[in-house]
């Protein structure tokens, strides 16, 4: 098991905060600036998929919608953006001014959710890419819904795998809508990420 | 292998490939058909120079992101209208509903190109808006059915109201007549008058209680769910408050040992009302039984706590179970109950996102009050 020291954690938090900030602006834009989407300072944890599943099961009422994008660059993996199912339905119907009932999600709503996830993942990864000064390519997004355990058994069969779990709370003030978005990156290649962070750190301090 | 691009030319969606200088190097047959622009006229041109109207800035940004940073994007129809000016058919100016996917592709000699896939979602859109309309109609029909059910229960209720209010009114009239007789005879017995006034007062209270209960049923009263309370405390308190009634009978009321960490978000006074009401109903039903008892327990079930109030009765007949939650339904003797207790209790349970029902499978008469565990409260 890899652990991060406070400095490394802070750095990761800072990077994703940049990404999340950018993403919030893009989301507000998607919602035609009718709503201000606020995302809180992200929490970063290194945990196993199993532990993450437990957290999500409780919070999401055991149903999530997950947008996944493969990425490649200095380290490869898949980034997932996770919404609790109910929050995602409300988010979409709000942002779209939709007449579609909140209890059903159609093909086109699922495209829209995919777009929101896509905007967030791209923003976070491009912040990371800028910081590391390394290109991180992303693939087209996929979407999958279901209980957290079933979802991750399909995408990451190894439940003991350690992941970087980043979560941030989003709120849409005007509508009093609150939910979590969670992003996780497989950290199988974490050592490489840590090396790059250390390198960046040293450059920052002029060493 | 196949001739260059033949395969993607036959795909039933739009395919455009741009080189790293944003110039078009491929434009498939689908794109020719929907845009009316011949492939020969697209070679080496930039996308925005092909159309007289502007193309969406989100699309331009996504293309830049793909070529410069290697990031892929999806542009959904829901968030982006009229991404490219592609026409539904040649006779109309209607633009097709579209979804576009943009990603980077590399050539064999590692040049960074951009693949744009355009999907026509017009039919999907029409189908969905049709479905959503149908859904609305069905929901309205359900509402109507519910309404007519309500009318039926209103019918039953009306006869209940007449009965419940007639009784005290008749009694009040009776005392009025008695007073009239006293007055005519000039016989004023102050003790008797005091007694009559007291009874009139009681009857008036009775009517006003019925009206209060009706108000709760008619419109949702506002509740304060701002307290996190252990169920154990509510049950203990309810039993304590029921003591005066319990002590006039032989009924033994006991509760299971209940975890203090079984907590709910609720308006505790209202929840306690439900339990007091269930205890009181049980006592009325079983007090004549030999060795009567009431037993209260709490179980967890999925995201809920189930408070079970069981008594020594042998269950409620199935044809009555459906009616007992109707306002003014009562099996009690005239004057003993208003018939509003259970329907008010059910309203309170529903306002707490819970349920109150009869467990018809239990061997003894059992009412179940199902309430959401505090940790799941926010998720519903």
PDB file of N, CA and C in Angstrom, chain A residues 30-31 58-62 69 86 95-96 99-101 103-104 106-109 111-116 118-119 122-123 125-126 135-141, chain B residues 58 65 67-80 99 101-104 106 112 117 121 124-125 127-128 131-132 135-136 139 303 375-376 379-380:
ATOM      1  N   UNK A  30     -22.680  25.503 -19.466  1.00  0.00           N
ATOM      2  CA  UNK A  30     -23.576  24.516 -20.087  1.00  0.00           C
ATOM      3  C   UNK A  30     -25.020  24.798 -19.690  1.00  0.00           C
ATOM      4  N   UNK A  31     -25.199  25.210 -18.425  1.00  0.00           N
ATOM      5  CA  UNK A  31     -26.554  25.495 -17.954  1.00  0.00           C
ATOM      6  C   UNK A  31     -26.972  26.903 -18.369  1.00  0.00           C
ATOM      7  N   UNK A  58     -23.510   3.852   0.754  1.00  0.00           N
ATOM      8  CA  UNK A  58     -24.281   4.577   1.760  1.00  0.00           C
ATOM      9  C   UNK A  58     -24.800   5.895   1.206  1.00  0.00           C
ATOM     10  N   UNK A  59     -23.885   6.607   0.516  1.00  0.00           N
ATOM     11  CA  UNK A  59     -24.264   7.941   0.079  1.00  0.00           C
ATOM     12  C   UNK A  59     -25.240   7.967  -1.080  1.00  0.00           C
ATOM     13  N   UNK A  60     -25.161   6.963  -1.934  1.00  0.00           N
ATOM     14  CA  UNK A  60     -25.915   7.049  -3.183  1.00  0.00           C
ATOM     15  C   UNK A  60     -27.210   6.277  -3.098  1.00  0.00           C
ATOM     16  N   UNK A  61     -27.514   5.722  -1.900  1.00  0.00           N
ATOM     17  CA  UNK A  61     -28.695   4.888  -1.820  1.00  0.00           C
ATOM     18  C   UNK A  61     -28.533   3.670  -2.728  1.00  0.00           C
ATOM     19  N   UNK A  62     -27.289   3.274  -2.876  1.00  0.00           N
ATOM     20  CA  UNK A  62     -26.924   2.087  -3.648  1.00  0.00           C
ATOM     21  C   UNK A  62     -27.255   2.147  -5.136  1.00  0.00           C
ATOM     22  N   UNK A  69     -13.752   7.470 -18.546  1.00  0.00           N
ATOM     23  CA  UNK A  69     -12.924   7.808 -19.695  1.00  0.00           C
ATOM     24  C   UNK A  69     -11.535   7.232 -19.495  1.00  0.00           C
ATOM     25  N   UNK A  86     -29.964   9.630  -8.024  1.00  0.00           N
ATOM     26  CA  UNK A  86     -31.011  10.635  -7.853  1.00  0.00           C
ATOM     27  C   UNK A  86     -30.478  12.041  -8.121  1.00  0.00           C
ATOM     28  N   UNK A  95     -30.583  21.401 -15.230  1.00  0.00           N
ATOM     29  CA  UNK A  95     -29.737  22.091 -16.193  1.00  0.00           C
ATOM     30  C   UNK A  95     -30.404  22.169 -17.552  1.00  0.00           C
ATOM     31  N   UNK A  96     -31.256  21.216 -17.835  1.00  0.00           N
ATOM     32  CA  UNK A  96     -31.881  21.171 -19.148  1.00  0.00           C
ATOM     33  C   UNK A  96     -33.251  21.809 -19.163  1.00  0.00           C
ATOM     34  N   UNK A  99     -38.591  18.798 -19.283  1.00  0.00           N
ATOM     35  CA  UNK A  99     -39.953  18.395 -18.938  1.00  0.00           C
ATOM     36  C   UNK A  99     -39.975  16.899 -18.674  1.00  0.00           C
ATOM     37  N   UNK A 100     -38.825  16.289 -18.862  1.00  0.00           N
ATOM     38  CA  UNK A 100     -38.743  14.851 -18.661  1.00  0.00           C
ATOM     39  C   UNK A 100     -38.884  14.551 -17.177  1.00  0.00           C
ATOM     40  N   UNK A 101     -39.710  13.579 -16.812  1.00  0.00           N
ATOM     41  CA  UNK A 101     -39.867  13.290 -15.385  1.00  0.00           C
ATOM     42  C   UNK A 101     -38.546  12.870 -14.750  1.00  0.00           C
ATOM     43  N   UNK A 103     -37.849  10.720 -12.640  1.00  0.00           N
ATOM     44  CA  UNK A 103     -37.589   9.334 -12.269  1.00  0.00           C
ATOM     45  C   UNK A 103     -37.145   8.478 -13.436  1.00  0.00           C
ATOM     46  N   UNK A 104     -37.084   9.063 -14.622  1.00  0.00           N
ATOM     47  CA  UNK A 104     -36.582   8.219 -15.705  1.00  0.00           C
ATOM     48  C   UNK A 104     -35.461   8.912 -16.447  1.00  0.00           C
ATOM     49  N   UNK A 106     -33.411   8.929 -19.998  1.00  0.00           N
ATOM     50  CA  UNK A 106     -33.503   8.434 -21.359  1.00  0.00           C
ATOM     51  C   UNK A 106     -32.123   8.429 -21.987  1.00  0.00           C
ATOM     52  N   UNK A 107     -32.106   7.944 -23.213  1.00  0.00           N
ATOM     53  CA  UNK A 107     -30.856   7.912 -23.965  1.00  0.00           C
ATOM     54  C   UNK A 107     -30.252   9.313 -24.077  1.00  0.00           C
ATOM     55  N   UNK A 108     -31.101  10.294 -24.361  1.00  0.00           N
ATOM     56  CA  UNK A 108     -30.553  11.632 -24.583  1.00  0.00           C
ATOM     57  C   UNK A 108     -30.132  12.292 -23.274  1.00  0.00           C
ATOM     58  N   UNK A 109     -30.861  11.966 -22.180  1.00  0.00           N
ATOM     59  CA  UNK A 109     -30.429  12.454 -20.869  1.00  0.00           C
ATOM     60  C   UNK A 109     -29.089  11.834 -20.511  1.00  0.00           C
ATOM     61  N   UNK A 111     -26.804  10.946 -22.569  1.00  0.00           N
ATOM     62  CA  UNK A 111     -25.768  11.682 -23.331  1.00  0.00           C
ATOM     63  C   UNK A 111     -25.391  12.963 -22.600  1.00  0.00           C
ATOM     64  N   UNK A 112     -26.413  13.632 -22.066  1.00  0.00           N
ATOM     65  CA  UNK A 112     -26.156  14.896 -21.385  1.00  0.00           C
ATOM     66  C   UNK A 112     -25.326  14.671 -20.127  1.00  0.00           C
ATOM     67  N   UNK A 113     -25.658  13.606 -19.387  1.00  0.00           N
ATOM     68  CA  UNK A 113     -24.873  13.272 -18.191  1.00  0.00           C
ATOM     69  C   UNK A 113     -23.442  12.955 -18.584  1.00  0.00           C
ATOM     70  N   UNK A 114     -23.323  12.265 -19.712  1.00  0.00           N
ATOM     71  CA  UNK A 114     -21.999  11.904 -20.193  1.00  0.00           C
ATOM     72  C   UNK A 114     -21.204  13.181 -20.497  1.00  0.00           C
ATOM     73  N   UNK A 115     -21.893  14.161 -21.059  1.00  0.00           N
ATOM     74  CA  UNK A 115     -21.208  15.412 -21.382  1.00  0.00           C
ATOM     75  C   UNK A 115     -20.740  16.130 -20.110  1.00  0.00           C
ATOM     76  N   UNK A 116     -21.577  16.141 -19.082  1.00  0.00           N
ATOM     77  CA  UNK A 116     -21.180  16.783 -17.819  1.00  0.00           C
ATOM     78  C   UNK A 116     -19.940  16.085 -17.256  1.00  0.00           C
ATOM     79  N   UNK A 118     -17.793  14.290 -18.842  1.00  0.00           N
ATOM     80  CA  UNK A 118     -16.709  14.527 -19.783  1.00  0.00           C
ATOM     81  C   UNK A 118     -16.028  15.878 -19.517  1.00  0.00           C
ATOM     82  N   UNK A 119     -16.850  16.897 -19.307  1.00  0.00           N
ATOM     83  CA  UNK A 119     -16.312  18.241 -19.048  1.00  0.00           C
ATOM     84  C   UNK A 119     -15.484  18.229 -17.758  1.00  0.00           C
ATOM     85  N   UNK A 122     -12.196  15.963 -18.194  1.00  0.00           N
ATOM     86  CA  UNK A 122     -11.214  16.671 -19.016  1.00  0.00           C
ATOM     87  C   UNK A 122     -10.583  17.833 -18.258  1.00  0.00           C
ATOM     88  N   UNK A 123     -11.398  18.565 -17.507  1.00  0.00           N
ATOM     89  CA  UNK A 123     -10.877  19.720 -16.776  1.00  0.00           C
ATOM     90  C   UNK A 123      -9.865  19.270 -15.724  1.00  0.00           C
ATOM     91  N   UNK A 125      -8.146  16.411 -15.573  1.00  0.00           N
ATOM     92  CA  UNK A 125      -6.937  15.826 -16.139  1.00  0.00           C
ATOM     93  C   UNK A 125      -6.086  16.868 -16.857  1.00  0.00           C
ATOM     94  N   UNK A 126      -6.718  17.882 -17.433  1.00  0.00           N
ATOM     95  CA  UNK A 126      -5.877  18.868 -18.102  1.00  0.00           C
ATOM     96  C   UNK A 126      -5.147  19.734 -17.074  1.00  0.00           C
ATOM     97  N   UNK A 135       1.627  15.402 -21.539  1.00  0.00           N
ATOM     98  CA  UNK A 135       0.322  15.291 -22.175  1.00  0.00           C
ATOM     99  C   UNK A 135      -0.454  14.091 -21.627  1.00  0.00           C
ATOM    100  N   UNK A 136      -1.715  14.304 -21.294  1.00  0.00           N
ATOM    101  CA  UNK A 136      -2.575  13.190 -20.896  1.00  0.00           C
ATOM    102  C   UNK A 136      -3.734  13.126 -21.893  1.00  0.00           C
ATOM    103  N   UNK A 137      -3.733  12.066 -22.699  1.00  0.00           N
ATOM    104  CA  UNK A 137      -4.800  11.918 -23.696  1.00  0.00           C
ATOM    105  C   UNK A 137      -6.007  11.263 -23.054  1.00  0.00           C
ATOM    106  N   UNK A 138      -7.203  11.657 -23.493  1.00  0.00           N
ATOM    107  CA  UNK A 138      -8.388  10.956 -22.981  1.00  0.00           C
ATOM    108  C   UNK A 138      -9.173  10.367 -24.144  1.00  0.00           C
ATOM    109  N   UNK A 139      -9.802   9.224 -23.848  1.00  0.00           N
ATOM    110  CA  UNK A 139     -10.646   8.543 -24.816  1.00  0.00           C
ATOM    111  C   UNK A 139     -12.067   9.073 -24.703  1.00  0.00           C
ATOM    112  N   UNK A 140     -12.944   8.640 -25.600  1.00  0.00           N
ATOM    113  CA  UNK A 140     -14.350   9.059 -25.504  1.00  0.00           C
ATOM    114  C   UNK A 140     -15.007   8.450 -24.265  1.00  0.00           C
ATOM    115  N   UNK A 141     -15.943   9.172 -23.652  1.00  0.00           N
ATOM    116  CA  UNK A 141     -16.562   8.675 -22.416  1.00  0.00           C
ATOM    117  C   UNK A 141     -17.574   7.542 -22.638  1.00  0.00           C
TER     118      UNK A 141
ATOM    119  N   UNK B  58     -18.574  25.653 -28.999  1.00  0.00           N
ATOM    120  CA  UNK B  58     -18.244  24.458 -28.204  1.00  0.00           C
ATOM    121  C   UNK B  58     -17.576  23.429 -29.089  1.00  0.00           C
ATOM    122  N   UNK B  65      -9.141  21.123 -28.465  1.00  0.00           N
ATOM    123  CA  UNK B  65      -8.763  20.280 -27.330  1.00  0.00           C
ATOM    124  C   UNK B  65      -8.248  18.926 -27.823  1.00  0.00           C
ATOM    125  N   UNK B  67      -6.997  18.144 -30.933  1.00  0.00           N
ATOM    126  CA  UNK B  67      -5.739  18.213 -31.689  1.00  0.00           C
ATOM    127  C   UNK B  67      -4.579  18.660 -30.791  1.00  0.00           C
ATOM    128  N   UNK B  68      -4.804  19.693 -29.983  1.00  0.00           N
ATOM    129  CA  UNK B  68      -3.696  20.224 -29.176  1.00  0.00           C
ATOM    130  C   UNK B  68      -3.398  19.407 -27.923  1.00  0.00           C
ATOM    131  N   UNK B  69      -4.435  18.897 -27.259  1.00  0.00           N
ATOM    132  CA  UNK B  69      -4.203  18.217 -25.983  1.00  0.00           C
ATOM    133  C   UNK B  69      -4.536  16.736 -25.963  1.00  0.00           C
ATOM    134  N   UNK B  70      -5.158  16.248 -27.038  1.00  0.00           N
ATOM    135  CA  UNK B  70      -5.475  14.823 -27.093  1.00  0.00           C
ATOM    136  C   UNK B  70      -6.687  14.446 -26.272  1.00  0.00           C
ATOM    137  N   UNK B  71      -7.500  15.448 -25.877  1.00  0.00           N
ATOM    138  CA  UNK B  71      -8.668  15.107 -25.063  1.00  0.00           C
ATOM    139  C   UNK B  71      -9.918  14.943 -25.921  1.00  0.00           C
ATOM    140  N   UNK B  72     -10.711  13.924 -25.564  1.00  0.00           N
ATOM    141  CA  UNK B  72     -11.927  13.635 -26.325  1.00  0.00           C
ATOM    142  C   UNK B  72     -13.129  14.304 -25.684  1.00  0.00           C
ATOM    143  N   UNK B  73     -14.120  14.645 -26.483  1.00  0.00           N
ATOM    144  CA  UNK B  73     -15.313  15.295 -25.938  1.00  0.00           C
ATOM    145  C   UNK B  73     -16.567  14.726 -26.564  1.00  0.00           C
ATOM    146  N   UNK B  74     -17.632  14.785 -25.780  1.00  0.00           N
ATOM    147  CA  UNK B  74     -18.945  14.458 -26.335  1.00  0.00           C
ATOM    148  C   UNK B  74     -19.808  15.704 -26.213  1.00  0.00           C
ATOM    149  N   UNK B  75     -20.505  16.059 -27.278  1.00  0.00           N
ATOM    150  CA  UNK B  75     -21.386  17.217 -27.244  1.00  0.00           C
ATOM    151  C   UNK B  75     -22.804  16.694 -27.443  1.00  0.00           C
ATOM    152  N   UNK B  76     -23.588  16.749 -26.373  1.00  0.00           N
ATOM    153  CA  UNK B  76     -24.915  16.141 -26.452  1.00  0.00           C
ATOM    154  C   UNK B  76     -25.910  17.108 -27.067  1.00  0.00           C
ATOM    155  N   UNK B  77     -26.957  16.550 -27.618  1.00  0.00           N
ATOM    156  CA  UNK B  77     -27.999  17.386 -28.213  1.00  0.00           C
ATOM    157  C   UNK B  77     -28.682  18.243 -27.153  1.00  0.00           C
ATOM    158  N   UNK B  78     -28.840  17.661 -25.953  1.00  0.00           N
ATOM    159  CA  UNK B  78     -29.544  18.374 -24.893  1.00  0.00           C
ATOM    160  C   UNK B  78     -28.870  19.700 -24.529  1.00  0.00           C
ATOM    161  N   UNK B  79     -27.545  19.710 -24.500  1.00  0.00           N
ATOM    162  CA  UNK B  79     -26.845  20.934 -24.096  1.00  0.00           C
ATOM    163  C   UNK B  79     -26.446  21.813 -25.279  1.00  0.00           C
ATOM    164  N   UNK B  80     -26.407  21.220 -26.462  1.00  0.00           N
ATOM    165  CA  UNK B  80     -25.905  21.973 -27.603  1.00  0.00           C
ATOM    166  C   UNK B  80     -26.892  21.892 -28.750  1.00  0.00           C
ATOM    167  N   UNK B  99     -25.761  14.786 -32.098  1.00  0.00           N
ATOM    168  CA  UNK B  99     -24.797  14.578 -31.019  1.00  0.00           C
ATOM    169  C   UNK B  99     -23.464  14.399 -31.725  1.00  0.00           C
ATOM    170  N   UNK B 101     -19.241  13.533 -31.370  1.00  0.00           N
ATOM    171  CA  UNK B 101     -18.110  13.066 -30.573  1.00  0.00           C
ATOM    172  C   UNK B 101     -16.826  13.476 -31.273  1.00  0.00           C
ATOM    173  N   UNK B 102     -15.921  14.063 -30.494  1.00  0.00           N
ATOM    174  CA  UNK B 102     -14.665  14.551 -31.067  1.00  0.00           C
ATOM    175  C   UNK B 102     -13.509  13.871 -30.355  1.00  0.00           C
ATOM    176  N   UNK B 103     -12.600  13.276 -31.107  1.00  0.00           N
ATOM    177  CA  UNK B 103     -11.443  12.673 -30.449  1.00  0.00           C
ATOM    178  C   UNK B 103     -10.211  12.750 -31.357  1.00  0.00           C
ATOM    179  N   UNK B 104      -9.071  12.496 -30.749  1.00  0.00           N
ATOM    180  CA  UNK B 104      -7.834  12.547 -31.526  1.00  0.00           C
ATOM    181  C   UNK B 104      -7.543  11.157 -32.081  1.00  0.00           C
ATOM    182  N   UNK B 106      -4.393   9.035 -34.383  1.00  0.00           N
ATOM    183  CA  UNK B 106      -3.023   9.188 -34.884  1.00  0.00           C
ATOM    184  C   UNK B 106      -2.851   8.411 -36.176  1.00  0.00           C
ATOM    185  N   UNK B 112      -1.026  13.874 -35.582  1.00  0.00           N
ATOM    186  CA  UNK B 112      -2.220  13.985 -34.738  1.00  0.00           C
ATOM    187  C   UNK B 112      -3.378  14.571 -35.539  1.00  0.00           C
ATOM    188  N   UNK B 117     -17.335  12.607 -35.156  1.00  0.00           N
ATOM    189  CA  UNK B 117     -18.452  11.724 -35.509  1.00  0.00           C
ATOM    190  C   UNK B 117     -19.749  12.449 -35.217  1.00  0.00           C
ATOM    191  N   UNK B 121     -29.881  12.450 -33.940  1.00  0.00           N
ATOM    192  CA  UNK B 121     -30.736  11.977 -32.838  1.00  0.00           C
ATOM    193  C   UNK B 121     -32.161  12.536 -32.947  1.00  0.00           C
ATOM    194  N   UNK B 124     -34.748   9.876 -32.128  1.00  0.00           N
ATOM    195  CA  UNK B 124     -34.702   9.585 -30.687  1.00  0.00           C
ATOM    196  C   UNK B 124     -35.393  10.700 -29.909  1.00  0.00           C
ATOM    197  N   UNK B 125     -35.154  11.924 -30.323  1.00  0.00           N
ATOM    198  CA  UNK B 125     -35.772  13.076 -29.669  1.00  0.00           C
ATOM    199  C   UNK B 125     -37.284  13.047 -29.775  1.00  0.00           C
ATOM    200  N   UNK B 127     -39.154  10.444 -30.399  1.00  0.00           N
ATOM    201  CA  UNK B 127     -39.665   9.302 -29.651  1.00  0.00           C
ATOM    202  C   UNK B 127     -39.765   9.664 -28.165  1.00  0.00           C
ATOM    203  N   UNK B 128     -38.722  10.334 -27.689  1.00  0.00           N
ATOM    204  CA  UNK B 128     -38.715  10.664 -26.272  1.00  0.00           C
ATOM    205  C   UNK B 128     -39.774  11.677 -25.897  1.00  0.00           C
ATOM    206  N   UNK B 131     -42.959   9.804 -25.758  1.00  0.00           N
ATOM    207  CA  UNK B 131     -43.039   8.988 -24.546  1.00  0.00           C
ATOM    208  C   UNK B 131     -43.318   9.844 -23.320  1.00  0.00           C
ATOM    209  N   UNK B 132     -42.654  11.003 -23.276  1.00  0.00           N
ATOM    210  CA  UNK B 132     -42.825  11.839 -22.096  1.00  0.00           C
ATOM    211  C   UNK B 132     -44.244  12.403 -22.039  1.00  0.00           C
ATOM    212  N   UNK B 135     -46.395   9.555 -20.868  1.00  0.00           N
ATOM    213  CA  UNK B 135     -46.142   9.402 -19.443  1.00  0.00           C
ATOM    214  C   UNK B 135     -46.997  10.385 -18.638  1.00  0.00           C
ATOM    215  N   UNK B 136     -47.045  11.625 -19.158  1.00  0.00           N
ATOM    216  CA  UNK B 136     -47.827  12.666 -18.490  1.00  0.00           C
ATOM    217  C   UNK B 136     -49.298  12.278 -18.456  1.00  0.00           C
ATOM    218  N   UNK B 139     -49.924   9.585 -15.973  1.00  0.00           N
ATOM    219  CA  UNK B 139     -49.886  10.120 -14.609  1.00  0.00           C
ATOM    220  C   UNK B 139     -51.165  10.869 -14.270  1.00  0.00           C
ATOM    221  N   UNK B 303     -33.517   0.236   4.676  1.00  0.00           N
ATOM    222  CA  UNK B 303     -33.148   1.571   5.144  1.00  0.00           C
ATOM    223  C   UNK B 303     -34.112   2.074   6.204  1.00  0.00           C
ATOM    224  N   UNK B 375     -29.599   7.927   8.889  1.00  0.00           N
ATOM    225  CA  UNK B 375     -28.492   8.102   7.936  1.00  0.00           C
ATOM    226  C   UNK B 375     -28.958   8.111   6.488  1.00  0.00           C
ATOM    227  N   UNK B 376     -30.177   7.632   6.215  1.00  0.00           N
ATOM    228  CA  UNK B 376     -30.681   7.647   4.841  1.00  0.00           C
ATOM    229  C   UNK B 376     -31.654   8.794   4.597  1.00  0.00           C
ATOM    230  N   UNK B 379     -31.290  11.121   1.622  1.00  0.00           N
ATOM    231  CA  UNK B 379     -31.183  10.535   0.288  1.00  0.00           C
ATOM    232  C   UNK B 379     -32.505  10.306  -0.414  1.00  0.00           C
ATOM    233  N   UNK B 380     -33.574  10.696   0.243  1.00  0.00           N
ATOM    234  CA  UNK B 380     -34.852  10.344  -0.382  1.00  0.00           C
ATOM    235  C   UNK B 380     -35.531  11.568  -0.951  1.00  0.00           C
TER     236      UNK B 380
END
